[in-house]
Amino acid sequence: WQQTRLPLTSTASTELRPPLAIADLDGDGLLDLMLSTSSGCLICDPRSGEIKQQLGDLGAWRLANLSVSQGPAVLALAGKTPHLAEPGPGRFEFLLLSFTGKEERADQMRSNRSGIGVRAAARVGASWTSLRTLRTDSGPGQNLQPVPVGLVGQDGVDFVSLNWPDGIFQTEFDL
């Protein structure tokens, strides 16, 4: 890999502070970068550094999948006041995927019941989205939230390819 500095195209202060997250925030199948600066939160394109949206100072925040079809919401704690920023208009719809393994000794099937460590790729129309069950933000801890897939204006996911941590490959169609 080669390290590249993001050219943030904004007049906002770029003094960064935690947290930092990378996720599809608008359902277009492409990952967005959400980061905190001394002047507020920014959502930008991680490939170009272009600022898509400038938010106010959210304090400590985390992304959370609270809606089946609307995509990630932002839970924030600004001072002593908790805030919830729910998904707004202008997003494509999402589909949430939960990976659950099975163990059937008679059939010689085994897999991780919580789906931890599953790597997946979802195809929606002409777009591919890479998915992981582990969190993609810089905060402490982990969780088992469903994994959101942006539908890019389509009715569903055409194809999901799963690579389980124990080496099992699985495919699912028409979700």
Coordinates of N, CA and C in Angstrom, one line a residue:
W1 N 0.8 -1.2 0.0 CA 0.0 0.0 0.0 C 0.9 1.2 0.0
Q2 N 0.3 2.3 -0.4 CA 1.0 3.6 -0.4 C 0.2 4.6 0.3
Q3 N 0.8 5.3 1.2 CA 0.2 6.3 2.1 C 0.0 7.6 1.2
T4 N -1.3 8.1 1.3 CA -1.6 9.4 0.6 C -2.3 10.3 1.5
R5 N -2.0 11.5 1.5 CA -2.7 12.5 2.4 C -3.9 13.0 1.6
L6 N -5.1 13.0 2.3 CA -6.3 13.4 1.7 C -6.3 14.9 1.5
P7 N -6.6 15.4 0.3 CA -6.7 16.8 0.1 C -8.1 17.3 0.4
L8 N -8.3 17.6 1.7 CA -9.7 18.1 2.1 C -10.0 19.4 1.4
T9 N -11.1 19.4 0.6 CA -11.4 20.6 -0.2 C -12.5 21.4 0.6
S10 N -12.0 22.0 1.7 CA -12.9 22.8 2.5 C -12.2 23.9 3.2
T11 N -12.9 24.9 3.6 CA -12.2 26.0 4.4 C -12.3 25.6 5.9
A12 N -12.9 24.5 6.2 CA -13.0 24.1 7.6 C -11.7 23.7 8.2
S13 N -11.5 23.9 9.4 CA -10.2 23.5 10.1 C -10.0 22.0 9.9
T14 N -8.8 21.6 9.6 CA -8.5 20.2 9.4 C -7.8 19.6 10.6
E15 N -7.8 20.3 11.7 CA -7.2 19.7 12.9 C -8.1 18.5 13.3
L16 N -7.6 17.3 13.1 CA -8.4 16.1 13.3 C -8.4 15.7 14.7
R17 N -9.5 15.1 15.1 CA -9.6 14.5 16.5 C -10.6 13.3 16.3
P18 N -10.5 12.3 17.3 CA -11.3 11.1 17.2 C -12.8 11.5 17.3
P19 N -13.7 10.7 16.8 CA -13.6 9.4 16.1 C -13.5 9.6 14.6
L20 N -13.3 8.5 13.9 CA -13.2 8.5 12.5 C -13.9 7.2 12.0
A21 N -14.7 7.3 10.9 CA -15.4 6.1 10.5 C -15.4 6.1 9.0
I22 N -15.5 4.9 8.4 CA -15.6 4.7 6.9 C -16.8 3.8 6.7
A23 N -17.8 4.3 6.0 CA -19.0 3.5 5.8 C -19.8 4.1 4.6
D24 N -20.7 3.4 4.0 CA -21.6 3.9 3.0 C -22.7 4.6 3.7
L25 N -22.7 6.0 3.7 CA -23.6 6.8 4.4 C -24.8 7.2 3.6
D26 N -24.7 7.1 2.2 CA -25.8 7.5 1.4 C -26.4 6.5 0.5
G27 N -26.0 5.2 0.6 CA -26.6 4.1 -0.1 C -26.1 4.0 -1.5
D28 N -25.1 4.7 -1.9 CA -24.6 4.7 -3.3 C -23.6 3.5 -3.6
G29 N -23.4 2.7 -2.5 CA -22.5 1.6 -2.7 C -21.0 1.9 -2.5
L30 N -20.7 3.2 -2.3 CA -19.3 3.7 -2.2 C -19.1 4.1 -0.7
L31 N -17.9 3.8 -0.2 CA -17.6 4.2 1.2 C -17.4 5.7 1.3
D32 N -17.9 6.3 2.4 CA -17.7 7.7 2.7 C -16.9 7.7 4.0
L33 N -16.1 8.8 4.2 CA -15.3 9.0 5.4 C -16.0 10.0 6.2
M34 N -16.2 9.7 7.5 CA -16.8 10.7 8.4 C -15.7 10.9 9.5
L35 N -15.4 12.2 9.7 CA -14.3 12.5 10.6 C -14.6 13.7 11.4
S36 N -14.0 13.9 12.5 CA -14.2 15.0 13.4 C -13.0 16.0 13.3
T37 N -13.3 17.3 13.2 CA -12.3 18.3 13.2 C -12.6 19.3 14.3
S38 N -11.7 20.2 14.5 CA -11.9 21.2 15.6 C -13.1 22.1 15.3
S39 N -13.6 22.1 14.0 CA -14.7 23.0 13.7 C -16.0 22.2 13.4
G40 N -16.0 20.9 13.6 CA -17.2 20.1 13.4 C -16.9 18.8 12.6
C41 N -17.9 18.1 12.3 CA -17.7 16.8 11.6 C -17.9 17.0 10.1
L42 N -17.1 16.2 9.4 CA -17.1 16.3 7.9 C -17.5 14.9 7.4
I43 N -18.2 14.8 6.3 CA -18.4 13.6 5.5 C -17.8 13.9 4.2
C44 N -16.8 13.1 3.8 CA -16.1 13.3 2.5 C -15.8 12.0 1.7
D45 N -15.5 12.2 0.5 CA -15.1 11.1 -0.4 C -13.7 10.7 -0.1
P46 N -13.4 9.5 0.4 CA -12.1 9.1 0.8 C -11.1 9.0 -0.4
R47 N -11.6 9.0 -1.6 CA -10.8 8.9 -2.8 C -10.3 10.2 -3.2
S48 N -11.1 11.2 -3.2 CA -10.7 12.6 -3.7 C -10.5 13.6 -2.5
G49 N -11.1 13.3 -1.4 CA -11.0 14.3 -0.3 C -12.1 15.3 -0.4
E50 N -13.0 15.3 -1.4 CA -14.1 16.2 -1.6 C -15.0 16.1 -0.4
I51 N -15.4 17.3 0.2 CA -16.3 17.3 1.3 C -17.7 17.2 0.7
K52 N -18.5 16.2 1.2 CA -19.9 16.0 0.7 C -20.8 16.8 1.6
Q53 N -20.5 16.8 2.9 CA -21.4 17.5 3.9 C -20.6 17.9 5.1
Q54 N -20.9 19.1 5.6 CA -20.3 19.6 6.9 C -21.3 19.6 7.9
L55 N -21.0 19.0 9.1 CA -22.0 19.0 10.2 C -21.4 19.8 11.3
G56 N -22.2 20.1 12.2 CA -21.7 20.9 13.4 C -20.9 20.0 14.3
D57 N -20.5 20.5 15.4 CA -19.7 19.7 16.4 C -20.6 18.7 17.1
L58 N -20.4 17.5 16.9 CA -21.2 16.4 17.5 C -20.6 15.9 18.7
G59 N -19.4 16.3 19.1 CA -18.8 15.8 20.3 C -18.4 14.3 20.0
A60 N -18.6 13.4 20.9 CA -18.3 12.0 20.7 C -19.5 11.4 20.0
W61 N -19.2 10.6 18.9 CA -20.3 10.1 18.1 C -19.9 8.7 17.6
R62 N -21.0 7.9 17.2 CA -20.8 6.6 16.7 C -21.9 6.4 15.6
L63 N -21.6 5.6 14.6 CA -22.6 5.2 13.6 C -23.4 4.0 14.2
A64 N -24.7 4.0 13.9 CA -25.6 2.9 14.4 C -26.6 2.6 13.4
N65 N -26.9 1.3 13.1 CA -27.9 0.9 12.1 C -29.2 0.7 12.9
L66 N -30.0 1.7 12.9 CA -31.3 1.7 13.7 C -32.5 1.5 12.8
S67 N -32.3 1.6 11.5 CA -33.4 1.4 10.5 C -33.0 0.3 9.5
V68 N -34.0 -0.5 9.1 CA -33.7 -1.5 8.2 C -33.4 -1.0 6.8
S69 N -34.1 0.1 6.4 CA -33.9 0.5 5.0 C -33.3 1.9 4.8
Q70 N -33.0 2.7 5.9 CA -32.5 4.0 5.7 C -31.0 4.2 5.9
G71 N -30.3 3.2 6.4 CA -28.9 3.3 6.5 C -28.5 3.8 7.9
P72 N -27.2 4.1 8.1 CA -26.7 4.4 9.4 C -27.2 5.8 9.9
A73 N -27.5 5.8 11.2 CA -27.8 7.0 12.0 C -26.5 7.4 12.8
V74 N -26.5 8.6 13.3 CA -25.4 9.0 14.2 C -25.9 9.2 15.6
L75 N -25.3 8.5 16.5 CA -25.6 8.7 17.9 C -24.4 9.6 18.4
A76 N -24.8 10.7 19.1 CA -23.7 11.7 19.5 C -24.0 12.1 21.0
L77 N -22.9 12.5 21.6 CA -22.9 13.0 23.0 C -22.2 14.3 22.9
A78 N -22.9 15.4 22.8 CA -22.3 16.8 22.8 C -22.5 17.3 24.2
G79 N -21.4 17.5 25.0 CA -21.4 17.9 26.3 C -22.1 16.8 27.1
K80 N -23.2 17.1 27.9 CA -23.9 16.1 28.6 C -25.2 15.7 28.0
T81 N -25.4 16.2 26.7 CA -26.7 15.9 26.0 C -26.6 14.9 24.9
P82 N -27.3 13.8 25.0 CA -27.3 12.8 23.9 C -28.1 13.3 22.7
H83 N -27.7 13.0 21.5 CA -28.4 13.4 20.3 C -28.5 12.2 19.4
L84 N -29.5 12.2 18.6 CA -29.7 11.2 17.6 C -29.9 11.9 16.2
A85 N -29.1 11.7 15.3 CA -29.2 12.2 13.9 C -29.7 11.1 13.0
E86 N -31.0 11.0 12.8 CA -31.5 9.9 11.9 C -31.2 10.2 10.5
P87 N -31.2 9.2 9.6 CA -31.0 9.4 8.2 C -32.0 10.3 7.6
G88 N -31.6 11.2 6.8 CA -32.5 12.2 6.2 C -32.8 11.8 4.7
P89 N -33.5 12.7 4.0 CA -33.9 12.5 2.6 C -32.7 12.5 1.7
G90 N -32.9 12.0 0.5 CA -31.8 12.0 -0.5 C -30.9 10.8 -0.5
R91 N -31.1 9.9 0.4 CA -30.3 8.6 0.4 C -31.0 7.6 -0.4
F92 N -30.2 6.6 -0.9 CA -30.8 5.4 -1.5 C -31.2 4.5 -0.3
E93 N -32.0 3.5 -0.6 CA -32.4 2.6 0.5 C -31.3 1.6 0.8
F94 N -31.3 1.0 1.9 CA -30.3 0.0 2.3 C -31.0 -1.3 2.6
L95 N -30.2 -2.4 2.7 CA -30.5 -3.7 3.1 C -29.6 -4.1 4.2
L96 N -30.0 -4.6 5.3 CA -29.2 -5.0 6.4 C -29.0 -6.5 6.3
L97 N -27.7 -6.9 6.4 CA -27.3 -8.3 6.4 C -26.8 -8.7 7.8
S98 N -27.2 -9.9 8.3 CA -26.7 -10.4 9.5 C -26.1 -11.8 9.2
F99 N -24.9 -12.1 9.6 CA -24.3 -13.4 9.2 C -24.3 -14.3 10.5
T100 N -25.0 -15.4 10.3 CA -25.1 -16.4 11.4 C -24.7 -17.7 10.9
G101 N -23.7 -18.3 11.6 CA -23.2 -19.6 11.2 C -24.0 -20.7 11.8
K102 N -23.7 -22.0 11.4 CA -24.4 -23.1 11.9 C -23.4 -24.2 12.4
E103 N -23.9 -25.1 13.2 CA -23.1 -26.3 13.5 C -23.9 -27.5 13.5
E104 N -23.8 -28.3 12.5 CA -24.5 -29.6 12.3 C -23.4 -30.7 12.2
R105 N -23.1 -31.3 13.3 CA -22.0 -32.3 13.3 C -22.3 -33.5 12.4
A106 N -23.6 -33.9 12.3 CA -23.9 -35.0 11.4 C -23.7 -34.6 9.9
D107 N -23.8 -33.4 9.5 CA -23.6 -32.9 8.2 C -22.2 -32.4 8.0
Q108 N -21.3 -32.5 9.0 CA -20.0 -31.9 9.0 C -20.0 -30.4 8.7
M109 N -21.0 -29.7 9.2 CA -21.1 -28.3 9.0 C -20.6 -27.6 10.3
R110 N -19.8 -26.6 10.1 CA -19.4 -25.8 11.3 C -19.1 -24.4 10.8
S111 N -19.4 -23.5 11.6 CA -19.0 -22.1 11.3 C -19.3 -21.2 12.6
N112 N -18.8 -20.1 12.5 CA -18.9 -19.1 13.6 C -20.3 -18.6 13.7
R113 N -21.0 -18.9 14.8 CA -22.4 -18.6 15.0 C -22.7 -17.1 15.0
S114 N -21.7 -16.3 15.4 CA -21.9 -14.8 15.4 C -21.5 -14.2 14.1
G115 N -20.9 -14.9 13.2 CA -20.5 -14.3 11.9 C -19.3 -13.4 12.0
I116 N -18.6 -13.4 13.1 CA -17.4 -12.5 13.3 C -16.3 -13.0 12.4
G117 N -15.8 -12.0 11.6 CA -14.7 -12.2 10.7 C -15.1 -12.6 9.3
V118 N -16.4 -12.6 9.0 CA -16.9 -12.9 7.7 C -16.5 -11.7 6.8
R119 N -16.0 -12.1 5.6 CA -15.8 -11.1 4.6 C -16.8 -11.3 3.5
A120 N -17.4 -10.3 3.0 CA -18.4 -10.5 2.0 C -18.3 -9.4 0.9
A121 N -18.9 -9.7 -0.3 CA -19.0 -8.7 -1.4 C -20.4 -8.8 -1.9
A122 N -21.0 -7.7 -2.0 CA -22.4 -7.6 -2.5 C -22.5 -6.9 -3.9
R123 N -23.2 -7.5 -4.8 CA -23.3 -6.9 -6.1 C -24.8 -6.4 -6.2
V124 N -24.9 -5.1 -6.5 CA -26.2 -4.4 -6.7 C -26.1 -3.7 -8.1
G125 N -26.8 -4.3 -9.0 CA -26.7 -3.7 -10.4 C -25.3 -3.9 -10.9
A126 N -24.6 -2.8 -11.3 CA -23.3 -2.9 -11.8 C -22.3 -2.6 -10.7
S127 N -22.7 -2.3 -9.4 CA -21.8 -1.9 -8.3 C -21.5 -3.1 -7.4
W128 N -20.3 -3.1 -6.9 CA -19.8 -4.1 -5.9 C -19.5 -3.3 -4.6
T129 N -19.9 -3.9 -3.5 CA -19.6 -3.3 -2.2 C -18.9 -4.3 -1.4
S130 N -17.8 -4.0 -0.8 CA -17.1 -4.9 0.1 C -17.6 -4.7 1.5
L131 N -17.9 -5.8 2.2 CA -18.5 -5.8 3.6 C -17.6 -6.6 4.6
R132 N -17.6 -6.1 5.8 CA -17.0 -6.8 6.9 C -17.9 -6.8 8.1
T133 N -17.8 -7.8 9.0 CA -18.6 -7.8 10.2 C -18.0 -6.9 11.3
L134 N -16.7 -6.7 11.2 CA -16.0 -5.9 12.2 C -16.3 -4.4 12.0
R135 N -16.4 -3.6 13.0 CA -16.7 -2.2 12.9 C -15.6 -1.5 12.1
T136 N -16.0 -0.4 11.4 CA -15.1 0.3 10.5 C -14.9 1.8 11.1
D137 N -15.0 1.9 12.4 CA -14.7 3.2 13.0 C -13.6 3.1 14.0
S138 N -13.1 4.2 14.5 CA -11.9 4.2 15.3 C -12.2 4.1 16.8
G139 N -13.5 3.9 17.2 CA -13.8 3.8 18.6 C -13.4 2.5 19.3
P140 N -13.5 2.4 20.6 CA -13.1 1.2 21.3 C -14.3 0.2 21.2
G141 N -13.9 -1.1 21.4 CA -14.9 -2.1 21.5 C -15.4 -2.6 20.1
Q142 N -16.3 -3.6 20.1 CA -16.9 -4.1 18.9 C -18.4 -4.4 19.2
N143 N -19.1 -4.8 18.2 CA -20.5 -5.1 18.4 C -20.9 -6.0 17.3
L144 N -22.1 -6.4 17.3 CA -22.7 -7.4 16.3 C -23.8 -6.7 15.5
Q145 N -23.7 -5.5 15.1 CA -24.7 -4.9 14.3 C -24.8 -5.5 13.0
P146 N -26.0 -5.5 12.4 CA -26.2 -5.9 11.0 C -25.3 -5.0 10.1
V147 N -24.9 -5.6 9.0 CA -24.0 -4.9 8.0 C -24.9 -4.2 6.9
P148 N -24.9 -2.9 6.8 CA -25.7 -2.3 5.8 C -25.1 -2.4 4.4
V149 N -26.0 -2.5 3.4 CA -25.6 -2.5 2.0 C -26.5 -1.5 1.3
G150 N -25.8 -0.5 0.7 CA -26.6 0.5 -0.1 C -27.1 -0.1 -1.4
L151 N -28.4 0.2 -1.7 CA -29.0 -0.5 -2.8 C -28.9 0.3 -4.1
V152 N -28.3 1.5 -4.1 CA -28.0 2.3 -5.3 C -29.2 2.5 -6.2
G153 N -30.4 2.6 -5.5 CA -31.6 2.8 -6.3 C -32.3 1.5 -6.8
Q154 N -31.7 0.4 -6.6 CA -32.2 -0.9 -7.0 C -33.2 -1.4 -6.0
D155 N -33.9 -2.5 -6.3 CA -34.9 -3.1 -5.4 C -34.3 -4.1 -4.4
G156 N -33.1 -4.6 -4.7 CA -32.4 -5.5 -3.7 C -31.0 -5.8 -4.2
V157 N -30.4 -6.7 -3.5 CA -29.0 -7.1 -3.7 C -29.1 -8.3 -4.7
D158 N -28.4 -8.3 -5.8 CA -28.4 -9.4 -6.8 C -27.7 -10.6 -6.3
F159 N -26.5 -10.4 -5.6 CA -25.6 -11.5 -5.3 C -24.7 -11.1 -4.1
V160 N -24.6 -12.0 -3.2 CA -23.6 -11.8 -2.1 C -22.7 -13.0 -2.0
S161 N -21.4 -12.7 -2.0 CA -20.4 -13.8 -1.9 C -19.8 -13.6 -0.5
L162 N -19.9 -14.8 0.3 CA -19.4 -14.8 1.7 C -18.2 -15.6 1.8
N163 N -17.2 -15.2 2.5 CA -16.0 -15.9 2.9 C -15.9 -16.0 4.4
W164 N -16.3 -17.2 4.9 CA -16.3 -17.4 6.4 C -14.9 -17.6 6.9
P165 N -14.6 -17.2 8.1 CA -13.2 -17.3 8.6 C -12.7 -18.8 8.7
D166 N -13.5 -19.8 8.6 CA -13.0 -21.1 8.7 C -12.8 -21.7 7.2
G167 N -12.9 -20.8 6.2 CA -12.6 -21.2 4.9 C -13.8 -21.6 4.0
I168 N -15.0 -21.5 4.6 CA -16.1 -21.9 3.8 C -16.6 -20.7 2.9
F169 N -16.9 -21.0 1.7 CA -17.4 -20.0 0.8 C -18.9 -20.2 0.6
Q170 N -19.7 -19.1 0.6 CA -21.1 -19.2 0.5 C -21.6 -18.1 -0.5
T171 N -22.6 -18.4 -1.2 CA -23.2 -17.4 -2.1 C -24.7 -17.3 -1.8
E172 N -25.3 -16.1 -1.9 CA -26.7 -15.9 -1.8 C -27.2 -15.0 -2.9
F173 N -28.4 -15.3 -3.5 CA -28.9 -14.6 -4.6 C -30.2 -13.9 -4.3
D174 N -30.5 -12.8 -5.0 CA -31.8 -12.1 -4.9 C -32.3 -11.8 -3.5
L175 N -31.5 -11.0 -2.8 CA -31.9 -10.6 -1.4 C -32.6 -9.3 -1.5

